[in-house]
mmCIF file of C-alpha atoms in Angstrom:
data_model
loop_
_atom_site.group_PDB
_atom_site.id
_atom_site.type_symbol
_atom_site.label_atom_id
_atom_site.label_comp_id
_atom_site.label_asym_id
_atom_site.label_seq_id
_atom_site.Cartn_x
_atom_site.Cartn_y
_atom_site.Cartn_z
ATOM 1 C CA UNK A 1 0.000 0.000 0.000
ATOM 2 C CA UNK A 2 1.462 3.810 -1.235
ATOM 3 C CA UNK A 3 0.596 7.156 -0.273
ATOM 4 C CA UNK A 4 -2.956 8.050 0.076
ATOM 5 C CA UNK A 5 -4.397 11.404 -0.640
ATOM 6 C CA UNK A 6 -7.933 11.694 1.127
ATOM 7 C CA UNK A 7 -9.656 14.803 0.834
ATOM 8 C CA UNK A 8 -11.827 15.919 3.228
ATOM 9 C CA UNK A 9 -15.385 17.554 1.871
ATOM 10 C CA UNK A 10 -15.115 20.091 4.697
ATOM 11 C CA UNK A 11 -13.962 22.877 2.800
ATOM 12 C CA UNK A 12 -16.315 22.300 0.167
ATOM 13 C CA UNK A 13 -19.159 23.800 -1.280
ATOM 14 C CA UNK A 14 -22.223 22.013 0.528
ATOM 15 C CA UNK A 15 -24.735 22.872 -2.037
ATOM 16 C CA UNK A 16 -22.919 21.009 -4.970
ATOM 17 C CA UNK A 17 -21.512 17.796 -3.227
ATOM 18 C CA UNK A 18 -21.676 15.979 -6.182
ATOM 19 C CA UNK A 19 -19.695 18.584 -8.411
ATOM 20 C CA UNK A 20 -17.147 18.511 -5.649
ATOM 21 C CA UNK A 21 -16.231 15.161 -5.604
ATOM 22 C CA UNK A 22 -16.303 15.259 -9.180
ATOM 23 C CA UNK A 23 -13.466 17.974 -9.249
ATOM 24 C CA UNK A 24 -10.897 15.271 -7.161
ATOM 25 C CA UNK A 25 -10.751 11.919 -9.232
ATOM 26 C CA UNK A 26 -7.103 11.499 -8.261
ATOM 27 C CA UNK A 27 -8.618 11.219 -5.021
ATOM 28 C CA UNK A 28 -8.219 7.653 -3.078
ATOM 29 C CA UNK A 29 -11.239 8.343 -0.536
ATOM 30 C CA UNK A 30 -13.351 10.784 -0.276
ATOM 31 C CA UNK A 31 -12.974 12.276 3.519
ATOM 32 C CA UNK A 32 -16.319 12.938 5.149
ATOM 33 C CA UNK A 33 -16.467 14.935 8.611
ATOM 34 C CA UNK A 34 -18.771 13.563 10.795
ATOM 35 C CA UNK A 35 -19.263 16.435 13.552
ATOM 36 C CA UNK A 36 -22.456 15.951 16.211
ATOM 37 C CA UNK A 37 -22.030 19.831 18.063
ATOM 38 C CA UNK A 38 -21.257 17.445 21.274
ATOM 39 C CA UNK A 39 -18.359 15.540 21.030
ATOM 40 C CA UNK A 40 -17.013 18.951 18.618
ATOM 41 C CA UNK A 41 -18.286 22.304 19.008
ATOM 42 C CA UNK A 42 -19.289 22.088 15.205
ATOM 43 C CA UNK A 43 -22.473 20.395 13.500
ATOM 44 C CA UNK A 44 -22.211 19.262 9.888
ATOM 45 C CA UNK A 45 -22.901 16.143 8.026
ATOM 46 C CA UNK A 46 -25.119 12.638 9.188
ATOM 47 C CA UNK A 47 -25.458 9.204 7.687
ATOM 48 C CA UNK A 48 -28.022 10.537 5.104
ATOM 49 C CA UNK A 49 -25.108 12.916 3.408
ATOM 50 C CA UNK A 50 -23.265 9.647 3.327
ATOM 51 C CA UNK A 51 -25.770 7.597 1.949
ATOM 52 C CA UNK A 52 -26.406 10.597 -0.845
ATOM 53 C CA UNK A 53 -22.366 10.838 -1.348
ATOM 54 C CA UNK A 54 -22.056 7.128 -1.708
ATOM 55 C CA UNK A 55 -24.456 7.392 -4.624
ATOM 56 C CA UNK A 56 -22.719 9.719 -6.172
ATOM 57 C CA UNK A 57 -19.732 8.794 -6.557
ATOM 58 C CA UNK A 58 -17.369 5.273 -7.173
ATOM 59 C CA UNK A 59 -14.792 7.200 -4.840
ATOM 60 C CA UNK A 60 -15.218 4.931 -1.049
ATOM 61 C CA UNK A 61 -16.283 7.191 1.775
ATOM 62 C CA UNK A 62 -13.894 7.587 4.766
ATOM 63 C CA UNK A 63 -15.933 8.841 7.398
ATOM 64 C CA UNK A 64 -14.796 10.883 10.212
ATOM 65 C CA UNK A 65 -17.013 10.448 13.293
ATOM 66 C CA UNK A 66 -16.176 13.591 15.768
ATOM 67 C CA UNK A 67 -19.271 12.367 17.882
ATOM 68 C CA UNK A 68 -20.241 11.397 21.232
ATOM 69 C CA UNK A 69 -21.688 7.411 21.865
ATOM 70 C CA UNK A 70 -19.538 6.312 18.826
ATOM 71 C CA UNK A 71 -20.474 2.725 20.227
ATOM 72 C CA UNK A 72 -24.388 3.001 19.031
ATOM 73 C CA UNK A 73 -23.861 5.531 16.550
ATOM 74 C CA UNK A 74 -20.832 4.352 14.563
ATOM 75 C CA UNK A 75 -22.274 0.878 12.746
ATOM 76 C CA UNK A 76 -24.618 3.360 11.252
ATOM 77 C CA UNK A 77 -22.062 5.222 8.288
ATOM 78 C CA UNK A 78 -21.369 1.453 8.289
ATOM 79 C CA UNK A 79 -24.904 0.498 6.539
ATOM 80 C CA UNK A 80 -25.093 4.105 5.207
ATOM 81 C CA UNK A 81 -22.217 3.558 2.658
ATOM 82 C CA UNK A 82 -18.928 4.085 4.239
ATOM 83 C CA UNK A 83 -16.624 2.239 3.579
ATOM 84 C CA UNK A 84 -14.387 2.984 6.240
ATOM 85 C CA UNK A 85 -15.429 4.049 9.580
ATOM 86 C CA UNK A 86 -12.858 5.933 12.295
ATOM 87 C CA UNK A 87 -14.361 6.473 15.537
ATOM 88 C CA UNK A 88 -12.409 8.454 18.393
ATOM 89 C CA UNK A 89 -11.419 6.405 21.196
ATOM 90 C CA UNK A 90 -12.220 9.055 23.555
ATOM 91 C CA UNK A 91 -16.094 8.712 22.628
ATOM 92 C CA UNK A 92 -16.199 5.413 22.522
ATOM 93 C CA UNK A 93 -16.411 2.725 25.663
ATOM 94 C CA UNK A 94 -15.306 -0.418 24.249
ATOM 95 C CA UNK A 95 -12.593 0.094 20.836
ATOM 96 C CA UNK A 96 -12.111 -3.925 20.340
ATOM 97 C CA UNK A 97 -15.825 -4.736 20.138
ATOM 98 C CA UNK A 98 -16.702 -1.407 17.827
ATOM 99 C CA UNK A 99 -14.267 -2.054 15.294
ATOM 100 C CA UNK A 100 -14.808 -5.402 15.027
ATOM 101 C CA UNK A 101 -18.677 -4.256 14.719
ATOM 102 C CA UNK A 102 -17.489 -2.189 12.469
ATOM 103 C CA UNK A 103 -15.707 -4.758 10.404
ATOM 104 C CA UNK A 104 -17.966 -7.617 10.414
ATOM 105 C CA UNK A 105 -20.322 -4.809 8.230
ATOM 106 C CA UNK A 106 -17.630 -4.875 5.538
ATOM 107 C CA UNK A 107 -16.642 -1.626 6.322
ATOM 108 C CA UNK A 108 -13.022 -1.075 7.614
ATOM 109 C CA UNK A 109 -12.402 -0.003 11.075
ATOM 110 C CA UNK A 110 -10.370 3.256 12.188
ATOM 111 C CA UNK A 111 -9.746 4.409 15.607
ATOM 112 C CA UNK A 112 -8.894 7.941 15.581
ATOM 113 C CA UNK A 113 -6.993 10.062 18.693
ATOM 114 C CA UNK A 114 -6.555 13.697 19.158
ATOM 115 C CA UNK A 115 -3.276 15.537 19.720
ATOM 116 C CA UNK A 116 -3.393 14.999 23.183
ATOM 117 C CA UNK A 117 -3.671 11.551 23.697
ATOM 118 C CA UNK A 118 -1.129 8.826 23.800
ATOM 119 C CA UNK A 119 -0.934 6.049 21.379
ATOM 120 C CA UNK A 120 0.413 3.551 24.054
ATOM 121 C CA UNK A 121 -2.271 2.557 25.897
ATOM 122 C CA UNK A 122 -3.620 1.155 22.619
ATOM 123 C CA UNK A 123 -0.817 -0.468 21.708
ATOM 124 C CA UNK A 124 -2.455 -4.024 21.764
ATOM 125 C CA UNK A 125 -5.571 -3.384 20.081
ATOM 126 C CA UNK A 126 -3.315 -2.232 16.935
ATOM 127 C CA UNK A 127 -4.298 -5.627 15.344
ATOM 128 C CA UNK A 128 -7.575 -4.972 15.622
ATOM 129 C CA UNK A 129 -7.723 -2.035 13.153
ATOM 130 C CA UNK A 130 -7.903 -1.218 9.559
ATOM 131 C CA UNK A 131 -6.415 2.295 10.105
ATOM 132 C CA UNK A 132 -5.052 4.595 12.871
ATOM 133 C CA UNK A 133 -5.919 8.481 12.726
ATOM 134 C CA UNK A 134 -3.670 10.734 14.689
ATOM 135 C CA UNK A 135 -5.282 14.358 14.677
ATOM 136 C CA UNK A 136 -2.323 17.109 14.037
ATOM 137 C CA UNK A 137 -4.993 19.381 15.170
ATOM 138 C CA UNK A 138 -7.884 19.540 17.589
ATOM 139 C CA UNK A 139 -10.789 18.292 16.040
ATOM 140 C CA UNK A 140 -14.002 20.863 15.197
ATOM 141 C CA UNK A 141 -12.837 23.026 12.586
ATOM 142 C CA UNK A 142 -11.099 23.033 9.307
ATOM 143 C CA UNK A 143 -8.391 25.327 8.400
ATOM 144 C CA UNK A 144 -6.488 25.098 11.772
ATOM 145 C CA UNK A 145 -2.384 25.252 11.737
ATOM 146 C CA UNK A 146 -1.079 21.817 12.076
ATOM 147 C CA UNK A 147 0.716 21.161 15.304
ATOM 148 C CA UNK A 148 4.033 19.587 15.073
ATOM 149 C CA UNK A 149 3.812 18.291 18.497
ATOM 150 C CA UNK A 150 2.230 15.472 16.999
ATOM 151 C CA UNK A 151 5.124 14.381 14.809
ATOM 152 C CA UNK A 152 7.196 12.038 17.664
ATOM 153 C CA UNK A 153 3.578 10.610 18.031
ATOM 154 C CA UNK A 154 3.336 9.225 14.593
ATOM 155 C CA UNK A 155 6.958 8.047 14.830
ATOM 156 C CA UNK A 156 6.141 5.921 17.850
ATOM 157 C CA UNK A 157 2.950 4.396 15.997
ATOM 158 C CA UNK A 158 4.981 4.099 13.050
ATOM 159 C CA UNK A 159 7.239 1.790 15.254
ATOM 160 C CA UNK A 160 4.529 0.356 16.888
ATOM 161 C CA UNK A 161 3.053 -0.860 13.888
ATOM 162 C CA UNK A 162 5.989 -1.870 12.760
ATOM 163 C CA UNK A 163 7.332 -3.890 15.379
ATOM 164 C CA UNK A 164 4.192 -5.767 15.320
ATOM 165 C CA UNK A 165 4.281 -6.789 11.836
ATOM 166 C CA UNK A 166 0.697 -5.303 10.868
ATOM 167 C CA UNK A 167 -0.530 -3.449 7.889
ATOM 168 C CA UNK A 168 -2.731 -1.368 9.440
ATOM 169 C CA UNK A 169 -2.812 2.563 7.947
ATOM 170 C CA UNK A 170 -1.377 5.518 9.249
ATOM 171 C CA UNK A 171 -3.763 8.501 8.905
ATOM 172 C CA UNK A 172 -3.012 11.974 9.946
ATOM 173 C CA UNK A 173 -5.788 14.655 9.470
ATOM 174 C CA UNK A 174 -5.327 18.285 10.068
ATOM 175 C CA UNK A 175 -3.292 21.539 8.437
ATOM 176 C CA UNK A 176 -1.812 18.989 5.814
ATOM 177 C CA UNK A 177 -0.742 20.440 3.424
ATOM 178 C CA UNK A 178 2.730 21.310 0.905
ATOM 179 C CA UNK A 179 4.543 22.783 3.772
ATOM 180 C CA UNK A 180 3.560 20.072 6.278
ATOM 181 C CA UNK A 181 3.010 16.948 4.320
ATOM 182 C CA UNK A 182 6.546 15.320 3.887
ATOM 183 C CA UNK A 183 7.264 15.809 8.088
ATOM 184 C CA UNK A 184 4.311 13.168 8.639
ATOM 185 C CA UNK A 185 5.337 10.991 5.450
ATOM 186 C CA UNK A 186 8.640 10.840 6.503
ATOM 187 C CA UNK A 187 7.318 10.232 10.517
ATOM 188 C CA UNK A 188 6.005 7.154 8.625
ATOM 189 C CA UNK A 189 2.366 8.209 8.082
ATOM 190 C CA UNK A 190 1.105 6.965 4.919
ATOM 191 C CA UNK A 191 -2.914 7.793 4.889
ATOM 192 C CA UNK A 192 -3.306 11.464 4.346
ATOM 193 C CA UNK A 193 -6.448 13.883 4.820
ATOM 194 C CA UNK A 194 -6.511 17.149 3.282
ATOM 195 C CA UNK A 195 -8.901 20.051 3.212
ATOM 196 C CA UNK A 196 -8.500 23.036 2.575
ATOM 197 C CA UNK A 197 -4.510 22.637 0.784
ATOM 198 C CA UNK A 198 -6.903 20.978 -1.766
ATOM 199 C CA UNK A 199 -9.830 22.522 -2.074
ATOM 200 C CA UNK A 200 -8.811 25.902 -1.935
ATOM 201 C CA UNK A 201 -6.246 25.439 -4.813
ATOM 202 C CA UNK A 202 -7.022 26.692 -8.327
ATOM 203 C CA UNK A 203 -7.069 23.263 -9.596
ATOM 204 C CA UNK A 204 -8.316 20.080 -6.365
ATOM 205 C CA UNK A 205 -6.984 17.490 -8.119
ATOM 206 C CA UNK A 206 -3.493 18.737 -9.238
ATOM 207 C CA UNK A 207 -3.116 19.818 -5.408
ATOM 208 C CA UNK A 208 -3.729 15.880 -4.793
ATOM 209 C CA UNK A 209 -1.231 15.151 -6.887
ATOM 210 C CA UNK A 210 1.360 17.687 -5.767
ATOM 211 C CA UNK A 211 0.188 16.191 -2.071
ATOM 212 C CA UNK A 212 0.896 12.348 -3.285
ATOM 213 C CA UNK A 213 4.497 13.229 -5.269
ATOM 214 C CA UNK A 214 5.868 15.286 -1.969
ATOM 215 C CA UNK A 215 4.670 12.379 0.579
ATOM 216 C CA UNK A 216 6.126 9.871 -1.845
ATOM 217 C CA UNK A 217 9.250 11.808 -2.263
ATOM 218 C CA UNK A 218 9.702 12.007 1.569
ATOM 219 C CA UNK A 219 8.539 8.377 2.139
ATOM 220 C CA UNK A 220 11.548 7.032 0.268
ATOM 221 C CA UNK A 221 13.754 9.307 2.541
ATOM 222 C CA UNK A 222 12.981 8.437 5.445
#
């Protein structure tokens, strides 16, 4: 598995979804933001955005749950279309049992965690997951400055991962962009979300591109 390039719909215009998505074939996954005004002090999309995305486009759905309960609320992008899932571990009371929920519905499972909270603790459940999502910013809001803070993080998960011998993804997601984007690849992060770096450039889909070659080019560095 290469680089990734996931752009998250966050940043775009809400009132042409389906033009949006068109504008980013290069696109891997198709990054949806999942935010409840609870677990975030945002509101934006539900399962029924999902379930309208997923029929308009052959791009999967990776959906971003920033949401309180994800235990009972989670399985739901599941049915609705996703096709992967991540849930924050901080909203959620039992990990193991949600992503392999999560999984059994053919969708794949993500745990996500944000700046502030160690990877460590979850070292064991690693296994368990599809994908790993370390926020380099505090979930909410798009368009914040990514926090370097979190770079030794994904270097220890990186390691983690490693020394375990699993394929699971590595997924960073927050102020990703040209000037950031080869620190995480070359941290070892491989699964990348991007917001407004993409959808504020003149052209989406040559900004994924641009995204891909510099995390590519910094992969094989490191």
């Amino acid at each position: 598995m290469g680089i990734q390039i996931t752009p998250s719909i966050l940043n775009a215009d809400f009132a042409k979804m389906g033009e949006e998505v068109a504008r980013i074939p290069s696109a891997d996954w198709v990054h949806v933001d999942v935010m409840d005004n609870h677990f975030v002090p945002n509101l934006t999309f539900g399962p029924t955005m999902v379930e309208a995305l997923a029929r308009a486009t052959d791009t999967p759905l990776d959906a971003h749950l920033m949401i309180e309960d994800a235990d009972r609320n989670a399985p739901v992008y599941a049915e609705a279309g996703a096709s992967s899932v991540t849930f924050h571990v901080e909203a959620t009371k039992a990990p193991v049992r949600l992503a392999r929920e999560l999984r059994a519905q053919g969708a794949r499972a993500s745990m996500a965690l944000k700046p502030a909270t160690p990877i460590e603790p979850y070292e064991d459940m690693l296994p368990e997951l599809d994908m790993l999502l370390l926020m380099t910013v505090e979930p909410g809001f798009g368009g914040q400055k990514f926090l370097d803070l979190v770079v030794p993080k994904i270097r220890r998960a990186r390691a983690m991962l490693d020394k375990h011998g699993i394929e699971t993804w590595l997924q960073v997601d927050g102020g990703v962009s040209l000037e950031t984007i080869e620190r995480c690849a070359e941290a070892g992060a491989d699964v990348f979300v991007a917001g407004s770096a993409v959808y504020s450039a003149d052209d989406p889909d040559a900004m994924v591109e641009a995204l891909r070659s510099a995390a590519a080019g910094a992969a094989g560095h490191s």
